[in-house]
Amino acid sequence: MFRGLSQKVYDLTGINVYLCHQCGICSGSCPLVKSMDIPPNMVVRMVQMDMNEVLNSKTIWICASCFNCTVRCPRNIDPARIINALRIIKQREGVYAVDLRKIEKLEELPQIALIAASRKLTG
Amino acid sequence: MGEHVKNVKMVKIYIMGKEYEVPEGLTIMKAMEYAGYRFIRGIGCRGGFCGACSTIYRMKNDYRLYTGLACQTTVQDGMYLVQIPFTPAEKPKYNVDELKPTGTTILSIFPEIARCVACNACTKACPQNLQVMDAIQAIKRGDLAKAAELCFDCISCGLCTIRCPAEIIHYHAFQLVRRLYGKYIAKKAKHLEERVKEILQGKYDEELEKLAKMTIDEWKKLYEERDIEK
Amino acid sequence: MYFPGCALKSTAEDYEKTAIAVAEKLGVELLELERWNCCGVVFNVAADAVMHHIAAVRDLIRAQEMGRKLNDNRLVTICSMCYSTLKRVNQIVKDDPEKLRNINEFMDEEEDYEGNIEVIHLLQVFKDLVGYDKIKEKVSRRMEKIKAAPFYGCALLRPKEVSIDDPEDPKIMEELIEALGAEAVKFPYEIKCCSSYNVIYDRKITEETAAEIQRAAERWGANIIVTTCPLCHYNLNTSKRKNGIPTIYFTELMAYAFGLEETLSPETLKIFNKILEEI
Ligand code: SF4
Ligand code: SF4
Ligand code: SF4
Ligand code: SF4
Ligand code: FES
């Protein structure tokens, strides 16, 4: 059943993306959807369609892993983890979303922001 | 083999994959010289202080990758070894006088410290047996006194740095920690302050002048006759 | 035993100070782990992400070592993100013996983690071990002018498996606020996300999110936001709005209610004084 991207996501997370019935609840629950270029349900759809373009979206870096969508998804398929898996695919290719040496106001940020960002946004 | 090695037990070592028989008890550095290598780089003090002679090795039937200083570690039978060059890194520019002694200061110069995954590879690699991971962790949480204490004996060999999956540049970060600690946190040594004052007041000018005019042989003599602190 | 985490040792010092002080007042002794490392802050979801669990498991091993001496297996966390990371990793290695073996083998310099540590959050200590009645007794100040909106954020509530309360309708902080004699203002964004590390990816997203949350809390009548997370604390206070209501830690609110002003920073005291003046 799985081919390209959907297979990769399955390998990383054990999630079967084809369970999604595109209800859109994830996107409706997402606190950051307005800053995203592709809403979460669309991301899931694109994985279903094995569309590698989704790997270039900003969404995969903006998602804060807040798990709002996860708690509410009626099909229990955990969109947050799917998005995180896409991010991990990029990270493992060596793509970093931020340059740690160029962060604004780094001295005043709490460490946890920096540590979280380096784990989520760098490889 | 020459006369002088008769009666000496020989051990087998592999330098960059090539087998050599060398006398037991030599340091790796001497063993390599015995085997015909001439050091141009990767050598300095020969005394375990400069950190230039980083070496990694494995033993037979052991998956562990060991590290050591070539000038300090003795060869053992079945050692597979290679000297590794210094782990390169740009020297960051900062002015200690303008920095605040906090963890975030160090993180803003070396943000990659935030990437530490606590794998402990650095600690295992350190030939000085320092708790390298704990020192990095202390920086992460802003405990500079602890960090400085833990990395006091770092000789900047770079072995931890080459093993680190988070690509942290330990030896530069540690240097900064010690500088900040020394400047802002550590208690000032009174005798040092007094001596500096004396120097500034010109108390030693005359003696220095005299030294400057001496010949090398006179220096040598002076050095040999000096009082050695016990 | 408690695990402080990096933030509490630096940018969120006030949080640690007040947490220890109020716990002590309630007869709970928080003993810092003798040795610990950063837990990693965020949980890596990939099935093969063993490397990213190591930090947290190493902390659990430290807790195991110390717990043996103290005869206690509870590890209290204060920062929400530490809670979530330690709790999730703990759960994963308990449920997956293969993974645990893998991790134990990787850390050949440490003793094996046996999976017996229980990770809890300080709020749970106050609710379940101390009880709100006891908290009420310790309140020494009239608090009714303080209208505090609890902001839970993500890490304490989601995903469900690690939630300290109902993930859609949490009450734990509300109840605490009321026990302190202040007014708890439940507002619709209490479980929203503060945008987390987006503050590094794109600061604008965080500023906007913070402003939204503040505005909502104000509309529902709050004059202060109470949080458990140093990152929410930072992010919510970045909102660029003039006179936006401030965000403080729940332990600061408790310290104030208990009359432990000496543990509060001058800035936090100013916040309280301002609220009382205005009304
Ligand atoms: S909430 Fe779940 S089922 Fe609905 S669109 Fe999102 S991922 Fe698909
Ligand atoms: S986890 Fe990501 S996609 Fe899901 S609701 Fe939160 S920010 Fe949106
Ligand atoms: S801390 Fe790193 S650079 Fe310093 S001595 Fe140890 S291994 Fe070498
Ligand atoms: S090797 Fe690097 S990532 Fe591993 S513990 Fe040391 S500093 Fe951290
Ligand atoms: S040569 Fe200086 S430490 Fe070995």
XYZ file of C-alpha atoms and ligand atoms in Angstrom:
668
model
C 0.000 0.000 0.000
C 2.775 2.437 0.865
C 5.084 3.793 -1.746
C 7.478 6.735 -1.428
C 6.867 9.303 1.240
C 4.023 7.485 2.969
C 6.347 4.517 3.395
C 9.062 6.704 4.890
C 6.597 8.228 7.322
C 5.393 4.767 8.223
C 8.952 3.595 8.852
C 9.650 6.528 11.126
C 6.424 6.534 13.084
C 4.398 3.413 12.399
C 1.523 5.648 11.307
C -0.724 4.653 8.430
C -1.554 7.985 6.793
C -4.339 6.429 4.736
C -6.513 6.319 7.831
C -7.015 10.068 7.511
C -10.407 10.958 6.084
C -9.620 14.642 5.662
C -12.069 15.980 8.187
C -9.826 18.972 8.812
C -10.168 18.912 12.578
C -6.390 19.042 12.914
C -6.180 22.270 10.965
C -9.122 23.696 12.845
C -7.380 22.960 16.128
C -3.986 24.202 15.131
C -2.974 27.400 16.924
C -0.341 28.195 14.315
C -2.261 27.395 11.163
C -2.406 31.002 10.082
C 1.360 31.212 9.908
C 1.648 28.009 7.897
C 1.826 27.776 4.130
C 0.105 24.379 4.063
C -2.434 23.483 6.765
C -1.879 20.244 8.695
C -4.681 18.249 7.050
C -3.242 19.142 3.653
C 0.172 17.982 4.804
C -1.333 14.617 5.677
C -3.110 14.513 2.339
C 0.118 15.249 0.501
C 1.819 12.403 2.304
C -1.042 10.138 1.249
C -0.338 11.215 -2.305
C 3.414 10.745 -1.857
C 3.985 14.345 -2.870
C 7.555 15.125 -1.942
C 6.921 18.874 -2.331
C 5.484 18.845 1.141
C 9.020 18.474 2.415
C 9.731 21.999 1.240
C 6.832 23.578 3.073
C 7.330 25.989 5.934
C 4.690 24.163 7.918
C 6.978 21.316 8.839
C 9.231 23.765 10.687
C 6.514 25.999 12.121
C 4.521 23.219 13.786
C 5.345 23.509 17.468
C 4.506 19.887 18.304
C 1.783 21.158 20.584
C -0.231 17.972 19.953
C -3.547 19.787 19.816
C -4.291 18.031 16.557
C -3.167 14.715 17.999
C -5.557 14.931 20.906
C -8.464 15.746 18.626
C -7.909 13.670 15.505
C -10.931 11.342 15.316
C -8.931 8.740 13.408
C -6.211 8.774 16.026
C -3.437 9.093 13.500
C -1.354 11.769 15.150
C -0.728 14.513 12.565
C 1.889 16.123 14.838
C 4.056 13.056 14.557
C 3.572 12.886 10.811
C 4.761 16.470 10.513
C 7.650 15.744 12.833
C 8.598 12.746 10.728
C 8.785 14.970 7.642
C 11.022 17.298 9.552
C 13.234 14.417 10.601
C 13.509 13.300 6.977
C 14.849 16.753 6.136
C 17.109 16.878 9.175
C 18.633 13.571 8.223
C 19.380 14.980 4.795
C 21.378 17.620 6.614
C 18.913 20.473 6.120
C 18.793 22.890 9.021
C 15.964 25.375 9.367
C 17.916 27.882 11.419
C 21.502 28.913 11.751
C 22.204 28.777 15.457
C 24.926 31.346 15.093
C 22.452 33.900 13.789
C 19.693 33.953 16.347
C 18.290 37.272 17.535
C 18.397 38.168 21.208
C 19.944 34.859 22.092
C 21.303 36.104 25.406
C 17.860 36.693 26.825
C 16.136 33.557 25.554
C 15.492 30.780 28.039
C 17.773 27.817 27.403
C 14.845 25.558 26.721
C 13.949 27.631 23.664
C 17.405 27.194 22.261
C 17.680 23.530 23.135
C 14.237 22.755 21.757
C 15.060 24.669 18.606
C 18.358 22.936 18.139
C 16.700 19.567 18.450
C 13.739 20.396 16.299
C 15.292 22.749 13.797
C 18.834 21.477 13.324
C 20.082 18.018 12.516
C 66.847 -5.104 14.973
C 69.820 -3.607 16.795
C 71.811 -5.064 19.657
C 70.232 -2.936 22.320
C 66.831 -4.571 22.082
C 68.008 -8.046 22.957
C 66.282 -9.417 26.046
C 63.510 -6.893 25.683
C 60.059 -8.271 25.159
C 58.511 -7.097 21.941
C 54.858 -6.300 21.340
C 52.951 -6.155 18.106
C 51.174 -2.928 17.223
C 49.455 -1.704 14.074
C 50.076 1.849 13.011
C 47.570 2.936 10.385
C 47.027 -0.706 9.587
C 50.691 -1.656 9.217
C 52.164 -4.145 11.620
C 55.266 -3.327 13.676
C 57.140 -5.038 16.451
C 58.251 -2.619 19.099
C 59.779 -3.024 22.550
C 57.349 -3.273 25.406
C 57.082 -0.312 27.732
C 57.591 2.433 25.191
C 55.114 5.220 24.858
C 53.183 5.283 21.614
C 55.252 8.248 20.543
C 58.560 6.522 21.161
C 57.264 3.331 19.610
C 56.369 5.191 16.452
C 59.775 6.758 16.353
C 61.266 3.331 16.904
C 59.237 2.097 13.955
C 60.752 4.811 11.805
C 58.222 7.622 11.930
C 59.478 11.125 12.284
C 57.116 13.604 13.880
C 56.760 16.951 12.254
C 53.297 17.632 13.589
C 51.293 16.005 16.331
C 54.048 16.504 18.811
C 54.968 19.209 21.243
C 55.893 19.004 24.858
C 56.369 15.227 25.145
C 55.166 15.729 28.675
C 51.384 15.382 28.540
C 50.643 19.089 28.659
C 50.307 20.495 25.187
C 47.630 18.203 23.783
C 49.234 17.943 20.366
C 49.668 14.177 20.226
C 46.064 12.888 20.279
C 45.871 9.248 19.365
C 42.976 6.859 18.994
C 43.256 3.116 19.220
C 41.411 -0.149 19.558
C 42.495 -3.390 21.160
C 41.952 -6.905 19.868
C 38.473 -8.281 20.582
C 37.207 -5.004 21.960
C 34.760 -2.689 20.222
C 35.668 0.322 22.299
C 37.531 3.163 20.707
C 40.153 4.347 23.146
C 41.946 7.636 23.153
C 45.232 8.715 24.606
C 48.151 11.064 24.359
C 50.919 9.413 22.356
C 53.557 10.809 24.673
C 51.873 9.365 27.768
C 50.260 6.092 26.775
C 52.377 2.965 26.685
C 51.969 0.503 23.852
C 50.219 -2.778 24.443
C 50.241 -5.910 22.420
C 47.589 -5.855 19.732
C 47.024 -2.127 19.638
C 45.581 -0.675 16.439
C 46.358 2.982 16.465
C 46.517 6.170 14.523
C 47.409 9.685 15.464
C 44.729 12.162 14.658
C 45.179 15.783 13.793
C 43.786 18.558 15.902
C 40.040 19.018 15.425
C 39.801 22.309 13.590
C 37.589 25.211 14.572
C 37.485 28.916 13.994
C 38.685 30.864 16.952
C 35.772 32.985 18.058
C 36.394 36.658 18.669
C 35.203 38.170 21.891
C 36.366 40.612 24.470
C 36.225 39.118 27.937
C 36.026 42.593 29.422
C 32.694 43.180 27.700
C 31.038 39.881 28.558
C 28.807 38.959 31.446
C 29.722 35.791 33.310
C 26.562 33.843 32.522
C 25.702 30.640 30.741
C 23.738 32.531 28.123
C 26.826 34.528 27.227
C 28.606 31.332 26.351
C 25.556 29.975 24.559
C 25.344 33.101 22.470
C 28.915 32.566 21.290
C 28.661 28.782 21.077
C 24.933 28.086 20.559
C 25.712 24.539 19.415
C 26.182 23.640 23.068
C 22.387 23.503 23.179
C 22.576 20.519 20.838
C 24.253 18.258 23.387
C 22.379 14.960 23.585
C 24.167 13.763 26.720
C 25.690 10.811 24.907
C 28.819 11.097 27.039
C 31.118 10.307 24.110
C 33.231 13.319 25.051
C 33.826 12.101 28.591
C 34.861 8.700 27.334
C 37.270 10.325 24.893
C 39.048 12.643 27.278
C 42.652 11.581 27.922
C 42.654 13.817 30.975
C 39.719 11.881 32.414
C 37.624 14.983 32.790
C 33.847 14.865 33.177
C 33.469 16.628 29.860
C 29.739 16.047 29.459
C 29.042 17.364 32.940
C 31.064 20.467 32.130
C 29.044 21.082 28.963
C 25.856 20.477 30.912
C 26.971 22.925 33.574
C 27.451 25.576 30.894
C 24.023 24.787 29.495
C 22.420 25.543 32.831
C 24.651 28.540 33.543
C 26.745 27.121 36.381
C 30.074 28.558 35.296
C 31.921 27.889 38.529
C 31.124 24.207 38.242
C 32.019 24.138 34.554
C 35.324 25.898 35.128
C 36.206 23.523 37.898
C 35.391 20.496 35.751
C 37.401 21.647 32.754
C 40.347 23.120 34.602
C 42.726 20.407 33.390
C 41.672 20.535 29.742
C 44.716 20.564 27.469
C 42.735 21.377 24.310
C 43.618 18.126 22.599
C 40.315 18.167 20.715
C 39.583 14.475 21.167
C 36.172 15.149 22.707
C 35.453 17.611 19.944
C 35.999 15.100 17.170
C 33.758 12.548 18.902
C 30.847 14.879 19.595
C 27.703 14.200 17.525
C 26.438 17.675 18.393
C 29.534 19.265 16.836
C 30.336 21.237 19.953
C 33.749 22.878 20.153
C 34.585 21.981 23.689
C 38.074 23.292 23.973
C 37.174 26.826 22.847
C 34.076 26.906 25.032
C 36.064 25.682 28.018
C 38.674 28.329 27.486
C 35.960 30.965 27.551
C 34.456 29.462 30.699
C 37.776 29.578 32.476
C 38.392 33.131 31.335
C 35.009 34.308 32.563
C 35.418 32.389 35.771
C 38.883 33.764 36.361
C 37.884 37.303 35.631
C 34.526 37.583 37.334
C 33.836 34.723 39.690
C 36.983 33.289 41.232
C 38.295 34.939 44.355
C 41.148 37.213 43.507
C 44.534 36.011 44.675
C 45.909 38.691 46.955
C 49.576 37.963 46.475
C 49.117 38.192 42.725
C 47.469 41.560 43.003
C 50.278 42.795 45.205
C 52.933 41.525 42.866
C 51.282 43.135 39.859
C 51.153 46.383 41.773
C 54.817 46.087 42.599
C 55.657 45.485 38.970
C 53.632 48.478 37.885
C 55.338 50.594 40.511
C 58.625 49.692 38.881
C 60.026 47.673 41.718
C 61.535 45.116 39.350
C 62.604 47.387 36.534
C 66.209 47.327 37.520
C 66.389 43.550 37.754
C 64.637 43.110 34.447
C 67.036 45.499 32.844
C 69.883 43.411 34.139
C 68.313 40.223 32.771
C 67.832 41.783 29.386
C 71.530 42.468 29.106
C 72.680 38.938 30.024
C 73.961 36.408 27.524
C 72.321 33.049 26.958
C 75.006 31.237 28.934
C 74.482 33.502 31.900
C 70.766 32.804 31.705
C 71.339 29.096 31.640
C 73.536 29.342 34.679
C 70.970 31.423 36.475
C 68.254 28.947 35.580
C 70.188 25.977 36.865
C 71.007 27.704 40.109
C 67.491 28.961 40.804
C 65.632 28.124 44.017
C 63.159 25.405 43.317
C 59.916 25.683 45.175
C 59.052 22.512 46.953
C 13.715 14.104 44.463
C 13.324 16.821 41.946
C 14.780 17.588 38.572
C 15.371 21.312 38.087
C 16.371 21.526 34.430
C 18.441 24.174 32.686
C 15.930 26.988 32.576
C 15.306 26.964 36.299
C 18.983 27.329 36.916
C 19.290 30.482 34.857
C 16.547 32.456 33.166
C 13.852 31.054 35.449
C 15.670 31.249 38.754
C 12.647 32.830 40.397
C 10.604 29.810 39.477
C 12.939 27.432 41.264
C 13.324 29.674 44.281
C 9.601 30.096 44.825
C 8.884 26.433 44.069
C 11.265 25.280 46.770
C 10.002 27.860 49.224
C 6.311 27.090 48.820
C 6.940 23.349 48.873
C 8.856 23.737 52.085
C 6.030 25.746 53.595
C 3.750 22.843 52.730
C 6.068 20.325 54.291
C 7.450 18.925 51.036
C 11.188 18.724 50.771
C 12.436 18.965 47.213
C 15.873 17.396 46.941
C 17.729 18.269 43.782
C 19.185 15.331 41.874
C 22.823 15.157 42.827
C 23.922 14.914 39.238
C 21.846 15.566 36.156
C 22.020 16.654 32.560
C 19.677 18.532 30.298
C 16.773 16.229 29.440
C 16.660 17.359 25.826
C 13.544 19.532 26.232
C 11.628 18.047 23.339
C 10.668 14.500 22.636
C 11.800 12.984 19.377
C 8.933 11.077 17.817
C 10.818 8.934 15.347
C 10.591 5.245 16.154
C 14.346 4.854 15.728
C 15.377 7.977 17.630
C 17.327 6.220 20.318
C 20.019 8.868 20.449
C 17.552 11.528 21.434
C 16.234 9.539 24.372
C 19.623 9.052 25.925
C 19.729 12.334 27.787
C 16.409 11.690 29.475
C 17.196 8.078 30.322
C 20.503 9.148 31.807
C 18.559 11.448 34.123
C 16.229 8.616 35.033
C 19.293 6.538 35.921
C 20.534 9.325 38.159
C 17.122 9.388 39.809
C 17.275 5.622 40.209
C 20.683 5.871 41.910
C 19.575 8.594 44.269
C 16.143 7.080 44.791
C 17.744 3.923 46.101
C 19.390 5.900 48.860
C 16.235 7.842 49.689
C 13.906 4.925 49.224
C 11.729 6.958 46.900
C 11.026 6.534 43.217
C 9.238 9.785 42.503
C 10.960 12.340 40.351
C 9.287 15.731 40.522
C 9.643 18.125 37.630
C 8.843 21.792 37.726
C 9.375 22.949 34.157
C 6.580 21.708 31.877
C 8.915 20.773 29.082
C 11.152 18.687 31.313
C 8.044 17.017 32.635
C 6.832 16.094 29.211
C 10.186 14.881 27.911
C 11.106 12.806 30.939
C 7.619 11.397 31.250
C 7.342 10.431 27.602
C 10.764 8.885 27.391
C 10.116 7.044 30.630
C 6.930 5.672 29.174
C 8.497 4.660 25.896
C 11.302 2.699 27.502
C 8.906 1.059 29.939
C 6.663 -0.050 27.086
C 9.471 -1.093 24.784
C 12.000 -3.379 26.492
C 13.922 -3.744 23.257
C 14.509 -0.016 23.093
C 15.454 0.110 26.732
C 17.994 -2.654 26.225
C 19.395 -0.752 23.295
C 19.787 2.407 25.325
C 21.232 0.609 28.316
C 23.758 -1.034 26.074
C 24.726 2.259 24.526
C 25.395 3.739 27.931
C 27.860 1.055 28.900
C 29.395 3.358 31.491
C 26.196 3.667 33.534
C 24.119 1.188 35.466
C 21.068 -0.096 33.603
C 17.820 1.776 33.912
C 15.218 -0.549 35.351
C 12.149 1.481 34.510
C 10.950 2.083 38.044
C 11.049 5.831 38.319
C 7.790 7.721 38.315
C 7.835 11.186 36.782
C 5.359 13.660 38.236
C 4.799 17.384 38.057
C 4.884 19.727 41.017
C 1.214 20.614 40.463
C 0.364 16.972 41.054
C 2.381 17.008 44.251
C 0.355 19.935 45.511
C -2.945 18.425 44.480
C -2.502 14.786 45.396
C 0.162 14.652 48.067
C -0.459 17.914 49.885
C -4.080 18.597 49.129
C -5.805 21.923 48.607
C -7.117 22.073 52.177
C -3.634 22.260 53.531
C -2.777 24.891 50.948
C -5.747 26.972 52.048
C -4.497 26.924 55.627
C -1.186 28.456 54.662
C -2.616 31.430 52.824
C -1.862 34.552 54.795
C -2.938 37.252 52.433
C -6.176 38.418 50.903
C -6.008 37.462 47.273
C -9.474 38.155 45.922
C -8.360 41.099 43.814
C -6.110 38.866 41.833
C -7.878 37.476 38.834
C -5.547 34.850 37.537
C -5.978 33.092 34.223
C -4.300 29.688 34.222
C -2.353 29.025 31.045
C -1.504 25.371 30.638
C 0.180 25.375 27.264
C 0.989 22.068 25.642
C 3.500 20.049 27.512
C 1.487 19.300 30.640
C -1.621 18.216 28.768
C -0.653 16.626 25.513
C -0.481 14.027 24.250
C -3.120 12.336 26.364
C -0.881 9.579 27.631
C 1.210 12.000 29.663
C -1.449 14.543 30.538
C -1.706 15.587 34.162
C -5.381 16.365 33.719
C -8.161 16.321 31.156
C -6.374 17.547 28.018
C -9.416 19.469 26.776
C -10.729 20.810 30.049
C -8.011 20.920 32.679
C -8.848 22.134 36.173
C -5.762 21.503 38.215
C -4.412 25.061 38.155
C -7.829 26.612 38.504
C -8.429 24.668 41.668
C -5.061 25.689 42.996
C -5.703 29.355 42.253
C -9.026 29.178 44.076
C -7.449 27.400 47.007
C -5.153 30.394 47.246
C -8.169 32.648 47.515
C -7.676 34.331 44.165
C -10.208 34.342 41.385
C -9.508 31.778 38.677
C -10.384 33.034 35.233
C -10.978 30.167 32.891
C -10.494 31.407 29.350
C -10.759 29.739 25.976
C -7.049 29.889 25.127
C -5.878 28.238 28.316
C -4.723 25.150 26.408
C -3.364 26.954 23.393
C 0.262 26.742 22.417
C 2.529 29.725 23.026
C 4.289 28.833 19.729
C 7.264 27.375 21.572
C 10.554 27.411 19.663
C 9.033 29.487 16.880
C 10.498 32.331 18.880
C 13.723 31.232 17.239
C 12.341 30.212 13.867
C 10.212 33.287 13.348
C 9.797 35.704 16.216
C 6.804 37.392 14.652
C 4.701 34.251 14.989
C 5.421 34.212 18.701
C 4.652 37.871 19.220
C 1.299 37.477 17.486
C 0.389 34.330 19.367
C 1.313 35.924 22.669
C -0.813 38.959 21.910
C -3.803 36.780 21.063
C -3.540 34.854 24.293
C -3.151 38.006 26.357
C -6.056 39.697 24.683
C -8.300 36.711 25.336
C -7.317 36.484 28.998
C -8.055 40.190 29.403
C -11.436 39.905 27.739
C -12.379 37.206 30.160
C -11.452 39.560 32.978
C -8.034 38.376 34.100
C -5.369 40.714 35.401
C -2.578 38.183 35.444
C -1.660 34.974 33.574
C -0.232 32.052 35.508
C 1.947 29.445 33.849
C 4.090 26.408 34.612
C 6.519 26.725 31.753
C 9.585 28.963 31.435
C 9.166 29.111 27.684
C 5.481 30.126 27.856
C 6.589 32.667 30.449
C 9.136 34.150 28.103
C 6.993 33.962 25.001
C 3.866 35.440 26.551
C 5.881 38.310 27.907
C 7.266 39.090 24.426
C 3.947 40.346 23.166
C 4.480 43.850 21.933
C 1.149 45.141 23.251
C 1.226 48.128 25.535
C -0.100 47.361 29.017
C -0.662 43.713 28.163
C -1.234 41.726 31.347
C 1.845 40.062 32.783
C 2.588 36.352 32.995
C 4.045 34.798 36.148
C 4.787 31.315 37.449
C 2.178 29.561 39.562
C 4.712 29.177 42.356
C 5.144 32.955 42.456
C 1.426 33.324 42.987
C 1.620 30.786 45.795
C 4.612 32.472 47.369
C 2.733 35.748 47.361
C -0.352 34.175 48.883
C 1.729 32.518 51.589
C 3.416 35.802 52.437
C 6.835 34.688 51.241
C 7.656 38.019 49.583
C 11.338 37.599 50.241
C 11.447 34.859 47.604
C 9.896 37.030 44.907
C 11.914 39.155 42.540
C 11.347 42.924 42.738
C 9.750 42.826 39.271
C 7.194 40.251 40.324
C 6.410 42.131 43.514
C 5.862 45.229 41.439
C 3.360 43.299 39.321
C 1.358 42.342 42.389
C 1.511 45.804 43.893
C 0.336 47.318 40.663
C -2.681 45.023 40.513
C -3.656 45.892 44.050
C -3.230 49.601 43.448
C -5.319 49.657 40.308
C -8.403 48.371 41.969
S -7.909 15.427 12.193
Fe -7.034 13.433 11.650
S -8.486 12.517 10.235
Fe -8.988 14.692 10.377
S -7.858 15.636 8.672
Fe -6.561 15.767 10.466
S -5.294 13.959 10.364
Fe -7.003 13.603 8.997
S 1.102 19.870 16.652
Fe 1.615 21.227 14.978
S 0.056 20.870 13.427
Fe -0.697 19.972 15.325
S -1.939 21.585 16.206
Fe 0.099 21.826 17.090
S 1.187 23.268 15.760
Fe -0.658 22.556 14.657
S 38.102 18.151 27.557
Fe 38.331 17.599 25.407
S 39.935 18.972 24.617
Fe 40.015 19.035 26.855
S 41.531 17.479 27.411
Fe 39.548 16.451 27.496
S 39.258 15.588 25.446
Fe 40.935 17.075 25.301
S 29.881 14.270 22.978
Fe 28.783 16.159 22.525
S 26.618 15.553 22.533
Fe 27.743 13.903 23.539
S 27.656 14.441 25.727
Fe 29.545 15.295 24.930
S 29.013 17.390 24.378
Fe 27.098 16.281 24.598
S 53.345 15.903 23.035
Fe 52.384 17.401 24.347
S 50.825 16.225 25.264
Fe 51.878 14.701 24.107
